[in-house]
CSV table of C-alpha atoms in Angstrom, one decimal:
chain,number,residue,atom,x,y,z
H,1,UNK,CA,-5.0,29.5,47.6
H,2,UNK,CA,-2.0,31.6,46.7
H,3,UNK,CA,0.2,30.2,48.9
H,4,UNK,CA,-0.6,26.8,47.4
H,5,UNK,CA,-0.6,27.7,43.9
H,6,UNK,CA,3.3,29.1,44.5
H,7,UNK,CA,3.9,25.7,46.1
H,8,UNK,CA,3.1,24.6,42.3
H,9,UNK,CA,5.5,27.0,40.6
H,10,UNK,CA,8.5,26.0,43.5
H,11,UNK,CA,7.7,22.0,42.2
H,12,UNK,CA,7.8,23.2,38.5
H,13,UNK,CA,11.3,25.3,39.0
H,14,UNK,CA,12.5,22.4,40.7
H,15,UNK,CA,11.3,19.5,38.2
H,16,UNK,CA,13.9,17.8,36.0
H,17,UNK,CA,11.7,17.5,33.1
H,18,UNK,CA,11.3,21.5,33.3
H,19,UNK,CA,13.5,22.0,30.5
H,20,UNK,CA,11.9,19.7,27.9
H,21,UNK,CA,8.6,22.4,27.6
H,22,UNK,CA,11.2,24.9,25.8
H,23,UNK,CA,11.3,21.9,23.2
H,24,UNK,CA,7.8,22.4,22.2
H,25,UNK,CA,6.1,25.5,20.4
H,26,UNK,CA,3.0,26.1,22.5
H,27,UNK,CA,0.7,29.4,22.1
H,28,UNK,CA,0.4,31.8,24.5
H,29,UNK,CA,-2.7,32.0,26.3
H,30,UNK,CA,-3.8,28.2,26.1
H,31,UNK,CA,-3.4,25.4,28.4
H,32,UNK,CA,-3.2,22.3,26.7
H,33,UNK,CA,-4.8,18.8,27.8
H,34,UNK,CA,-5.4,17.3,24.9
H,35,UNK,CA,-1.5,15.8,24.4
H,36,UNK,CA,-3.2,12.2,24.4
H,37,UNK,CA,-5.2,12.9,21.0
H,38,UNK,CA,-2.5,15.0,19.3
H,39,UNK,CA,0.8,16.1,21.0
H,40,UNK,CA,1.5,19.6,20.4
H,41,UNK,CA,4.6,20.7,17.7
H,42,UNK,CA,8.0,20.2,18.8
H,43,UNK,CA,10.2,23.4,18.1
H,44,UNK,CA,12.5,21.4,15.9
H,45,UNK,CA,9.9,19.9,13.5
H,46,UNK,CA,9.4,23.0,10.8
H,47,UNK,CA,13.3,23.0,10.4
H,48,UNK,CA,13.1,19.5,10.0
H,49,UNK,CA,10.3,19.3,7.3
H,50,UNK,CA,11.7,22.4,5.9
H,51,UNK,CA,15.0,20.7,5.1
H,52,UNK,CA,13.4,17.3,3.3
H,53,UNK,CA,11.4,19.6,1.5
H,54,UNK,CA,14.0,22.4,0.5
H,55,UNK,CA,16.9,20.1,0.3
H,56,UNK,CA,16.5,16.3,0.5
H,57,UNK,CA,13.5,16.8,-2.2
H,58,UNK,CA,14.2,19.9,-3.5
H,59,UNK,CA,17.8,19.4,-4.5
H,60,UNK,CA,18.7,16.1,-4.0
H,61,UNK,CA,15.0,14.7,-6.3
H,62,UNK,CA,14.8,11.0,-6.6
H,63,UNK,CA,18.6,10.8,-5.4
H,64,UNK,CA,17.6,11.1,-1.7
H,65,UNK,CA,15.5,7.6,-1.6
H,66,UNK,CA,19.8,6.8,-1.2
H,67,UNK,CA,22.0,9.3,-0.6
H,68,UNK,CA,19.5,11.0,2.9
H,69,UNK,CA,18.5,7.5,3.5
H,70,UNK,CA,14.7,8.0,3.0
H,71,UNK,CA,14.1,3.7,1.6
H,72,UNK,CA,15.3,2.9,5.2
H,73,UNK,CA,13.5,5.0,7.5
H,74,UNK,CA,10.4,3.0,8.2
H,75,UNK,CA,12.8,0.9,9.7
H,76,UNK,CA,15.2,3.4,11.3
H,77,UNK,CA,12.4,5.0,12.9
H,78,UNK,CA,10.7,1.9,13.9
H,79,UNK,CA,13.5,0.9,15.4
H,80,UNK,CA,13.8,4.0,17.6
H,81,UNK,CA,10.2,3.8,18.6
H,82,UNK,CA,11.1,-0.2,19.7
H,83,UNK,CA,13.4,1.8,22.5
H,84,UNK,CA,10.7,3.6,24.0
H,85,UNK,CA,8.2,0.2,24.2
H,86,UNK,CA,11.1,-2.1,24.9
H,87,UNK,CA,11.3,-3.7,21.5
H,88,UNK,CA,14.2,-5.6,20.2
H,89,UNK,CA,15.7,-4.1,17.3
H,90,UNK,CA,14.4,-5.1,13.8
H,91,UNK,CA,10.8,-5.9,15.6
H,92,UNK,CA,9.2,-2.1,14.8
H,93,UNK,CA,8.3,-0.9,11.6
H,94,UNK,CA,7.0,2.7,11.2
H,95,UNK,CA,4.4,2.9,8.6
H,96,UNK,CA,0.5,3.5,7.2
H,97,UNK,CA,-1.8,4.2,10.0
H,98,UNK,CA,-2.8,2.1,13.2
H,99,UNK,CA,-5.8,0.4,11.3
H,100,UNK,CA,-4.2,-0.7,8.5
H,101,UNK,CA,-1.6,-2.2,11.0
H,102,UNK,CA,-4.0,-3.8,12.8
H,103,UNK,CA,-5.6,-5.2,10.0
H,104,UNK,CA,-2.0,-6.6,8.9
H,105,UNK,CA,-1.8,-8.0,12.1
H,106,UNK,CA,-4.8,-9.4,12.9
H,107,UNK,CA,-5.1,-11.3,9.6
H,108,UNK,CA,-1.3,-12.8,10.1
H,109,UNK,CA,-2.6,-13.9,14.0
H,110,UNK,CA,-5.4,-15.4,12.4
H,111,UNK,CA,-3.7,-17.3,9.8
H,112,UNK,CA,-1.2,-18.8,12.5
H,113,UNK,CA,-4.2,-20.1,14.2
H,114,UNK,CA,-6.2,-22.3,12.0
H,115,UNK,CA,-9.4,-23.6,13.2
H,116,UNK,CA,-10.0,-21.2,15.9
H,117,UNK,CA,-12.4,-18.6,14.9
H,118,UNK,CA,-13.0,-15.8,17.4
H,119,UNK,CA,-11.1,-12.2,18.3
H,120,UNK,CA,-11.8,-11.6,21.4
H,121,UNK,CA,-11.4,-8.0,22.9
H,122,UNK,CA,-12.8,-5.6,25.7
H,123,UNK,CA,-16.9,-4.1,25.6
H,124,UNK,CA,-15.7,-0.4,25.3
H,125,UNK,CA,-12.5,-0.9,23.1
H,126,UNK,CA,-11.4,1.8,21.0
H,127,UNK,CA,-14.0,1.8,18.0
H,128,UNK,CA,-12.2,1.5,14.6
H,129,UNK,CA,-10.0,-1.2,16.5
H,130,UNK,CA,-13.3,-3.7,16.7
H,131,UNK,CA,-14.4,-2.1,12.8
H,132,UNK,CA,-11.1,-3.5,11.9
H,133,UNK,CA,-11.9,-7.0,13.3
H,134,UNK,CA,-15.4,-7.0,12.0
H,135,UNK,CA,-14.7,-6.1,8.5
H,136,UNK,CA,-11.5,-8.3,8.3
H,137,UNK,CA,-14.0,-11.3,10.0
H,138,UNK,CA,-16.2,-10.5,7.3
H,139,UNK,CA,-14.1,-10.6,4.4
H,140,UNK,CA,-12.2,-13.6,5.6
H,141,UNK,CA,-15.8,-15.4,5.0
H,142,UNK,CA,-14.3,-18.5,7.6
H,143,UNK,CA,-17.2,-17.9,9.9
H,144,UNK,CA,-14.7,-15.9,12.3
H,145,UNK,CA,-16.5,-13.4,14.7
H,146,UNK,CA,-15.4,-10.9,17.2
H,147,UNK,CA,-16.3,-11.3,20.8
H,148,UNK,CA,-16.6,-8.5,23.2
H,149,UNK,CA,-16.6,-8.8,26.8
H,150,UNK,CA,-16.1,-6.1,29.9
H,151,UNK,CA,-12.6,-6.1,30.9
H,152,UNK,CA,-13.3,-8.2,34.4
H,153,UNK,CA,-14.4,-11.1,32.1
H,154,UNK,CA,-11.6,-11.2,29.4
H,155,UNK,CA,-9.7,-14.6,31.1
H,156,UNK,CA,-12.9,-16.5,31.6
H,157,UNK,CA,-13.2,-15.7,28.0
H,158,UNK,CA,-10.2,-17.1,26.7
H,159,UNK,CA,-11.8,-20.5,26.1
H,160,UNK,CA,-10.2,-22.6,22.9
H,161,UNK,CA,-12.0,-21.1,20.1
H,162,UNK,CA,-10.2,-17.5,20.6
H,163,UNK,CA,-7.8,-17.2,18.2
H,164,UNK,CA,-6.6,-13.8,19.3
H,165,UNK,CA,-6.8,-11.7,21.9
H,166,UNK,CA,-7.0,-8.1,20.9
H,167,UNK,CA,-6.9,-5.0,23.6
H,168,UNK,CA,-6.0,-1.8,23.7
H,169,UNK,CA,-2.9,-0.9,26.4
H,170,UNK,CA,-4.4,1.9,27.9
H,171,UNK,CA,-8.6,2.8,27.7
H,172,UNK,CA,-9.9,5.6,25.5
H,173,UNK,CA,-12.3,7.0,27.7
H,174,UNK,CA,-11.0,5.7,30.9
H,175,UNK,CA,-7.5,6.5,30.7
H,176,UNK,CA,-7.8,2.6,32.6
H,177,UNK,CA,-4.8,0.8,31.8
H,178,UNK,CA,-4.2,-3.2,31.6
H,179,UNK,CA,-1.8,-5.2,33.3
H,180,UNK,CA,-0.2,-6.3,29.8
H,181,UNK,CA,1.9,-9.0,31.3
H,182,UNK,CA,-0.5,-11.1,32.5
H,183,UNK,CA,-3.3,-11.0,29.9
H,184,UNK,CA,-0.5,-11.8,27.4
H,185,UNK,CA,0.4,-14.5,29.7
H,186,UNK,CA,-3.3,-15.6,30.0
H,187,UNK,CA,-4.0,-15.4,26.5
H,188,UNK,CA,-0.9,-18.1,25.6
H,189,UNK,CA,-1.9,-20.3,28.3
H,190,UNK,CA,-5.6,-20.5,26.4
H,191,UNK,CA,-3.3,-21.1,22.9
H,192,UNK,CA,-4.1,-17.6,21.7
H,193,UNK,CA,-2.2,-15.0,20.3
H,194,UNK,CA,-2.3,-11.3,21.9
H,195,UNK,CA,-2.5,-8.1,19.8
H,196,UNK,CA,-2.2,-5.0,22.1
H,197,UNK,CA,-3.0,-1.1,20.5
H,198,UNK,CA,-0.5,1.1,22.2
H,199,UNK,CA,-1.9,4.0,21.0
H,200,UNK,CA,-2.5,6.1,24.1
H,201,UNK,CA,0.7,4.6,25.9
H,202,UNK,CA,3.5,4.6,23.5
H,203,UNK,CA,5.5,7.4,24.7
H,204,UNK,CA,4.0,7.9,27.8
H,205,UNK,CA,4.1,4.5,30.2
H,206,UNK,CA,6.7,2.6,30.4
H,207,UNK,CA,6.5,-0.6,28.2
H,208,UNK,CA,8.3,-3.8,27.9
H,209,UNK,CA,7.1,-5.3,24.8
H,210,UNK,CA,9.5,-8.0,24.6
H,211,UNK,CA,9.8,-8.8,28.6
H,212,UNK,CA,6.1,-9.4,28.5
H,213,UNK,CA,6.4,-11.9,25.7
H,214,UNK,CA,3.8,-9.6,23.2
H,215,UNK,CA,3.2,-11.4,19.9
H,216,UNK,CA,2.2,-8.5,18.1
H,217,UNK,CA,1.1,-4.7,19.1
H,218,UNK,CA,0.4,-1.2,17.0
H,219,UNK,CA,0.2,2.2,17.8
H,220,UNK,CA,-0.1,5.5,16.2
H,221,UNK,CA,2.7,8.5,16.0
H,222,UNK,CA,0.5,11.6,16.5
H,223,UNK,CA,-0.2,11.5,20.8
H,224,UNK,CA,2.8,10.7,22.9
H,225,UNK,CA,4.7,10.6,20.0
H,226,UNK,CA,4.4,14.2,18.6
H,227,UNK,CA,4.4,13.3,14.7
H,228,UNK,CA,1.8,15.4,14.0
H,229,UNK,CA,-1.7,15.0,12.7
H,230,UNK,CA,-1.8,11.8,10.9
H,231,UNK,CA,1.7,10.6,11.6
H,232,UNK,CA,3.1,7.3,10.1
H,233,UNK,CA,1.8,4.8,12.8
H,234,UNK,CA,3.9,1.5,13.6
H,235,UNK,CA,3.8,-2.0,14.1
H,236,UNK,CA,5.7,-4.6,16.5
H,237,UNK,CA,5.7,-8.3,15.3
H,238,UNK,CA,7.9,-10.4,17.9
H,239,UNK,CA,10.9,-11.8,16.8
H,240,UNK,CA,10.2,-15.3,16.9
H,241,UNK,CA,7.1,-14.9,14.9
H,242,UNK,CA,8.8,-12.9,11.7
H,243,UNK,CA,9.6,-15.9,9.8
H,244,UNK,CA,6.5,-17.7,9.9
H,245,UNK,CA,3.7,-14.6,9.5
H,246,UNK,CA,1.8,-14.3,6.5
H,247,UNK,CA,0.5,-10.3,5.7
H,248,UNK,CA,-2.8,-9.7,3.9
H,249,UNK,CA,-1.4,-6.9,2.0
H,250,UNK,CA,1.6,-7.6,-0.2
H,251,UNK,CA,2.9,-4.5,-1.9
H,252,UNK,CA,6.2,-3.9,-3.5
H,253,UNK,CA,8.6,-2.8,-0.5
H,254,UNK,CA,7.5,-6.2,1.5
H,255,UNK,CA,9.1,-8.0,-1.5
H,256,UNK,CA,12.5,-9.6,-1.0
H,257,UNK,CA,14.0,-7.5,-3.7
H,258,UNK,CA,11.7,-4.7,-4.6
H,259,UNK,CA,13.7,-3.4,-7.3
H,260,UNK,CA,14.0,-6.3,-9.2
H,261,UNK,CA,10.2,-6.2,-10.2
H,262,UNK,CA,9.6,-9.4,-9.9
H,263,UNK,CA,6.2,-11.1,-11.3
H,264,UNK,CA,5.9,-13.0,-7.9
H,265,UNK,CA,6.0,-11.7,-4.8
H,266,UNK,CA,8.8,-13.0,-2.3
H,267,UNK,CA,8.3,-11.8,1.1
H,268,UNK,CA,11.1,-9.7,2.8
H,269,UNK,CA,13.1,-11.0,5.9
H,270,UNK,CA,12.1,-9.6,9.2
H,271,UNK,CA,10.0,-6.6,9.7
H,272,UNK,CA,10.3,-5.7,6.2
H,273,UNK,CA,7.8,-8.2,5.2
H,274,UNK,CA,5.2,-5.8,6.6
H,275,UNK,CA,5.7,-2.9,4.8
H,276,UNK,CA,3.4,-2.4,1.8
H,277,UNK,CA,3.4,1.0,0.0
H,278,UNK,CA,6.0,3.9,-0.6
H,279,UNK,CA,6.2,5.4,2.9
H,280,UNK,CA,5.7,9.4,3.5
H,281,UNK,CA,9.1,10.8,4.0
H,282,UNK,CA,7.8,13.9,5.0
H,283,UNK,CA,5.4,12.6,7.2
H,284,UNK,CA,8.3,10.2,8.5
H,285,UNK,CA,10.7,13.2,8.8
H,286,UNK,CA,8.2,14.9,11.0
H,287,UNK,CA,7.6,11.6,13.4
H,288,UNK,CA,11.0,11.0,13.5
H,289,UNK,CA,11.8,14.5,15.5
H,290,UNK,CA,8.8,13.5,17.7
H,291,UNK,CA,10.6,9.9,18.4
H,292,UNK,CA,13.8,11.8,19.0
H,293,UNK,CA,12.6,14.0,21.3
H,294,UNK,CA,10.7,11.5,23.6
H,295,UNK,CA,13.8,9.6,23.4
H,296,UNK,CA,15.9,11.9,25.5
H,297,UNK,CA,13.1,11.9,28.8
H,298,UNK,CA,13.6,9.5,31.0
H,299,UNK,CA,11.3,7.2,31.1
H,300,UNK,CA,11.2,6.9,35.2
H,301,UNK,CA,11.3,10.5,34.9
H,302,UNK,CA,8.2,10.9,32.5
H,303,UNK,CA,5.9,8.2,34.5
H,304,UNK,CA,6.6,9.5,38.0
H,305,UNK,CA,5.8,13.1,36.6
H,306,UNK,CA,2.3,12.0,35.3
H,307,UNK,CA,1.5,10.4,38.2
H,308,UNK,CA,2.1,13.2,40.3
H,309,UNK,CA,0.2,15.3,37.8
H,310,UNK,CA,-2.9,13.1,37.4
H,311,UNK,CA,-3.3,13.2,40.7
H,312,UNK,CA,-2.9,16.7,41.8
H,313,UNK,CA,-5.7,17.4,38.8
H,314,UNK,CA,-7.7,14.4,40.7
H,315,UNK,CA,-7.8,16.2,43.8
H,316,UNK,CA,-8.1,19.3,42.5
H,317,UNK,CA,-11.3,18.9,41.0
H,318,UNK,CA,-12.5,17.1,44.3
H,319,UNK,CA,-11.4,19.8,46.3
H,320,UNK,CA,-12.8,22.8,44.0
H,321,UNK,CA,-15.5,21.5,42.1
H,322,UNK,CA,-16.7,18.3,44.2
H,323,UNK,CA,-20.1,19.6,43.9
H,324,UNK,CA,-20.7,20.3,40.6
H,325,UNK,CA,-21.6,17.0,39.1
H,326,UNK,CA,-18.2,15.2,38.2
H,327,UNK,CA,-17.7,11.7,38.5
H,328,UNK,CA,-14.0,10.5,37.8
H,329,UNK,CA,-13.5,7.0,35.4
H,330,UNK,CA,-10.1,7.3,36.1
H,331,UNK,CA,-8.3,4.7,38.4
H,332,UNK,CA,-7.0,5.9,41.4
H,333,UNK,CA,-4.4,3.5,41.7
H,334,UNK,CA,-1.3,4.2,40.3
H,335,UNK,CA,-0.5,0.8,38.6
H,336,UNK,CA,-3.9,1.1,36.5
H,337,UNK,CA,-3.9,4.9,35.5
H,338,UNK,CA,-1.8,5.8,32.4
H,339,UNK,CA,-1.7,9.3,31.3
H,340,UNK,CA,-5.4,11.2,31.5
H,341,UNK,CA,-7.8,11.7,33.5
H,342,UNK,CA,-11.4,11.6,32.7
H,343,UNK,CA,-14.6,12.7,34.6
H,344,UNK,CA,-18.0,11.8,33.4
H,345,UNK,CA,-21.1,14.5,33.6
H,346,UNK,CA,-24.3,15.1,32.3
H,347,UNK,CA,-22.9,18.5,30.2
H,348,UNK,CA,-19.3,17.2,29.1
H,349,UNK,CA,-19.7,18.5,25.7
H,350,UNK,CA,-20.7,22.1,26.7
H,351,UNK,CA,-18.5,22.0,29.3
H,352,UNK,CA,-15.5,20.9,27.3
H,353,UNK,CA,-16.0,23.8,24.6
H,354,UNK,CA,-16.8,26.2,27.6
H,355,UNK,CA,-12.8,25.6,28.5
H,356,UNK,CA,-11.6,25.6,25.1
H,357,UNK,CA,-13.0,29.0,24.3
H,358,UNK,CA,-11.0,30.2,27.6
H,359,UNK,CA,-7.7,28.6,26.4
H,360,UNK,CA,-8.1,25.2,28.3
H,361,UNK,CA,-8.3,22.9,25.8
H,362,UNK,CA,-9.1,19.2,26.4
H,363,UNK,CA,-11.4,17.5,24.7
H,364,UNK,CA,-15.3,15.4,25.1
H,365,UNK,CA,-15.7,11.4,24.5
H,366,UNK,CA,-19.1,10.3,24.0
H,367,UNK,CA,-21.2,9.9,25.6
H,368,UNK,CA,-20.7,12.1,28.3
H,369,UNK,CA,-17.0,12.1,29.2
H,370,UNK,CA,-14.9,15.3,29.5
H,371,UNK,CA,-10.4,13.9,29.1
H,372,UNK,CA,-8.0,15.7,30.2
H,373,UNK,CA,-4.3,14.1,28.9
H,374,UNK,CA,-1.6,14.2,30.7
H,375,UNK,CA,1.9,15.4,29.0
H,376,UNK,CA,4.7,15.5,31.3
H,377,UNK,CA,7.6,17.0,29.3
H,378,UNK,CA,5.6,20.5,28.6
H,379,UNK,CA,2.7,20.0,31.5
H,380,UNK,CA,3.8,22.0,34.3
H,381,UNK,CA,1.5,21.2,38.2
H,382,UNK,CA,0.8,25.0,38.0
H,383,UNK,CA,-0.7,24.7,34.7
H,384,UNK,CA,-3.7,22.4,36.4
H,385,UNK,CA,-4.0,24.8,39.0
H,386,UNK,CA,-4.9,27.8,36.4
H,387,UNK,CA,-7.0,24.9,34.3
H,388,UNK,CA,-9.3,24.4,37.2
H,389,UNK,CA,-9.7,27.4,38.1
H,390,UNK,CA,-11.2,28.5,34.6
H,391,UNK,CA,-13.5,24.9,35.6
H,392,UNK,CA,-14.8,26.2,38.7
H,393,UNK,CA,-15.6,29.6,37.2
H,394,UNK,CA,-17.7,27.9,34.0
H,395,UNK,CA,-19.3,26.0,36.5
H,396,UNK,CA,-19.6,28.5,39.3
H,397,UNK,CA,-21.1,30.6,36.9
H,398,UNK,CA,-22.7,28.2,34.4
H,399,UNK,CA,-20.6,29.5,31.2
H,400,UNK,CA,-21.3,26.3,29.6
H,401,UNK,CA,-25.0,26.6,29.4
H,402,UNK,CA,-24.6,29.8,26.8
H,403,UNK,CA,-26.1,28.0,23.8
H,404,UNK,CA,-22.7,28.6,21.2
H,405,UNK,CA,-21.1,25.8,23.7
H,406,UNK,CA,-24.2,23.3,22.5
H,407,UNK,CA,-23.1,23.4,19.3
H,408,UNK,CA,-21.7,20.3,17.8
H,409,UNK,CA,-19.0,20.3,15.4
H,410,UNK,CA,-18.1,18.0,13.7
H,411,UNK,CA,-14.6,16.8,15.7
H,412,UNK,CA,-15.3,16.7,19.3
C-alpha cells in the first residue's frame, strides 16, 4: 500500500497541472471534493476584491462605472467565459444567477416558436431548472407544459409540439454527461430549439458551444469557475438568434441607450439586449479572477487529468471498500463521465458528514447519493488515496453511525 501510494506522489511531481494548486488558498488539513458545488478561493481573489473596494470604489466613486471599466464587464467577462465553452465573441454575457437566465431564455425560445407548447427536459434534471419552466409555463397562461422524460427517451420525445428542448450538460447526481452535439442536432431536426445548463461543465469539459450549433445555454460562476459563493452566472444566445430574440425582463442596461432615459424601451444590439439590472462589480471582480485563472489550464490538459482522477477514485473504492455497500452512478466510460463521481448507499448522509468532520469534504444529494467532484488544477491522485482511506476507516469502523453524523442541517 505504500509503495502504491508513492506511485501517487511520483504522478503528482510529474503532472503539468501541478503548479496551478499553488494558485488556490486551501486549508491545511482538509481534502476537498466538493469543487463541483463551489470551487475553492483562488489566491488572487482578496487582492482583487480588495482593490475595487479600496480603490476602484473607494477612490475613484461613481467615476469607475468609466474610468476601471466596470459598465462593460458583463460583457468583458462573458466574453472570456465564451473561450472556455467555445463561444464566439459577443455571444456570452455574465450576469444575475443561472435561473433568472434560464428564465430569460426559455421565455425568448418560447416566443420564437409560436404554437408549440411543450419544454421538454430529462426525469431527474437539476430541480430549480424544471421550477423555472413550470412557473414561466404558468405565468405564460398559453397552455404550455413541461414534459419530463428519462434521458434514454428524450429523441422519441421530440415530437412537433416541443418547443424547446432543455437539459442540463452534465447530471447533478450522476456526474452523467450528454452527448450535446447530437441532442442539439436531434432537437432541430424535430423544429425545436435546445437550451443546455452548463453548470457543472463550464470550466471543467471541454465544450464547443458554437461547433455544436447550441441555440441558447447558461451556467453558473461559483463551481468550475471559482467566483465564489453566488457568483454572477452567464448566458450564451447564438449569434444568429440575437437579432430576432425577445427577453421577458426588460431593464434599463438592455436598452439601446440606457443613459438617455428613454420612456420606451429599445432593445440593445447583441448580447446586450439581455442584460437587465446594474450588475455586481464586486461580485464580477471576484468571477472574473476565477475566469482568468481557468483560462490559463489547458483544456486537454484539465480533461485528461480528471479522467485519470475519476478513475483512480473509481477503482479505489472498488478495491478498498467494495464491500461496504457502494454502488457507483457514475459512467464508466470516458466519453459520458464529466467531472464527479457519485456512489449511491443506504447511509450517504451520515457517511458524507462522517468525512467532513475528518477533513474530506464532499458532499450528499438526496436521496441517497454521496458526490465527490473532481478539480484537476488543485486535485492531486495522492489526495484520493488519503480520501479513501479516511472512507474505509468510517466504514471499517462504522464512524458514521455515531448519532451527531444523523443530524441534518440545513445545506447538505
Amino acid at each position: 500500500m505504500v509503495d502504491r501510494r508513492e506511485a501517487l506522489v511520483r504522478l503528482d511531481a510529474a503532472d503539468p497541472l501541478a503548479g496551478f494548486r499553488d494558485a488556490f488558498s486551501l486549508p491545511e488539513g482538509v481534502i476537498y471534493l466538493d469543487g463541483n458545488s463551489l470551487g475553492a478561493l483562488p489566491v488572487a481573489t482578496a487582492g482583487r476584491v480588495a482593490a475595487v473596494v479600496a480603490a476602484e470604489w473607494g477612490q475613484g466613486l461613481i467615476r469607475s462605472w468609466n474610468d476601471a471599466g466596470w459598465i462593460g464587464l458583463p460583457e468583458a467577462v462573458g466574453d472570456k467565459i465564451g473561450r472556455l465553452i467555445g463561444a464566439a465573441p459577443g455571444s456570452v454575457l455574465a450576469a444575475d444567477s443561472t435561473s433568472v437566465n434560464l428564465y430569460k431564455l426559455l421565455a425568448a425560445a418560447l416566443a420564437l416558436r409560436p404554437g408549440r407548447r411543450v419544454i421538454l427536459t430529462e426525469a431527474g434534471n437539476f430541480p430549480t431548472d424544471v421550477y423555472i419552466a413550470d412557473g414561466l409555463a404558468a405565468s405564460l397562461g398559453e397552455g404550455h407544459e413541461v414534459r419530463a422524460v428519462p434521458a434514454g427517451g428524450l429523441r422519441e420525445a421530440m415530437t412537433p409540439e416541443v418547443a424547446v428542448v432543455m437539459l442540463t450538460h452534465v447530471n447533478y447526481r450522476t456526474g452523467a454527461m450528454h452527448d450535446m452535439a447530437a441532442l442539439t442536432a436531434a432537437a432541430h431536426a424535430a423544429g425545436a430549439l435546445m437550451v443546455w445548463d452548463l453548470a457543472h461543465s463550464a470550466g471543467a469539459v471541454p465544450l464547443d458551444v458554437a461547433a455544436d450549433r447550441v441555440d441558447f445555454a447558461v451556467g453558473c460562476g461559483y463551481k468550475f469557475l471559482n467566483g465564489g459563493p453566488g457568483a454572477p452566472a452567464f448566458l450564451y444566445v447564438a449569434p444568429g438568434l440575437q437579432g430576432q430574440v425577445r427577453y421577458p425582463l426588460t431593464g434599463w442596461l438592455g436598452h439601446a441607450a440606457p443613459f438617455a432615459f428613454e420612456d420606451r424601451f429599445r432593445p440593445a444590439a447583441g448580447i446586450a439586449r439581455a442584460t437587465v439590472g446594474t450588475p455586481s462589480i464586486i461580485a464580477m471582480a471576484a468571477l472574473e479572477v476565477g475566469v482568468d485563472l481557468a483560462l490559463r489550464a489547458p483544456m486537454a490538459a484539465v480533461r485528461a487529468k480528471s479522467l485519470a482522477l475519476s478513475r483512480l477514485l473509481i477503482d479505489l473504492v472498488a478495491a478498498r471498500c467494495g464491500d461496504a455497500g457502494f454502488t457507483l452512478v457514475t459512467p464508466l466510460a470516458d466519453a459520458e463521465r464529466a467531472s464527479q463521481v457519485s456512489f449511491r448507499h443506504a447511509h450517504a448522509y451520515p457517511i458524507a458528514q462522517a468525512l467532513i468532520a475528518r477533513g474530506v469534504i464532499g458532499d450528499f444529494r438526496a436521496p441517497d447519493v454521496l458526490r465527490f467532484g473532481i478539480t484537476p488544477l488543485y486535485l492531486r491522485y495522492v489526495d484520493l488515496w488519503d480520501a479513501v482511506d479516511v472512507l474505509a476507516d468510517v466504514m471499517t469502523r462504522e464512524i458514521w453511525r455515531e448519532a451527531r453524523f444523523s443530524m441534518v442541517r440545513v445545506v447538505t
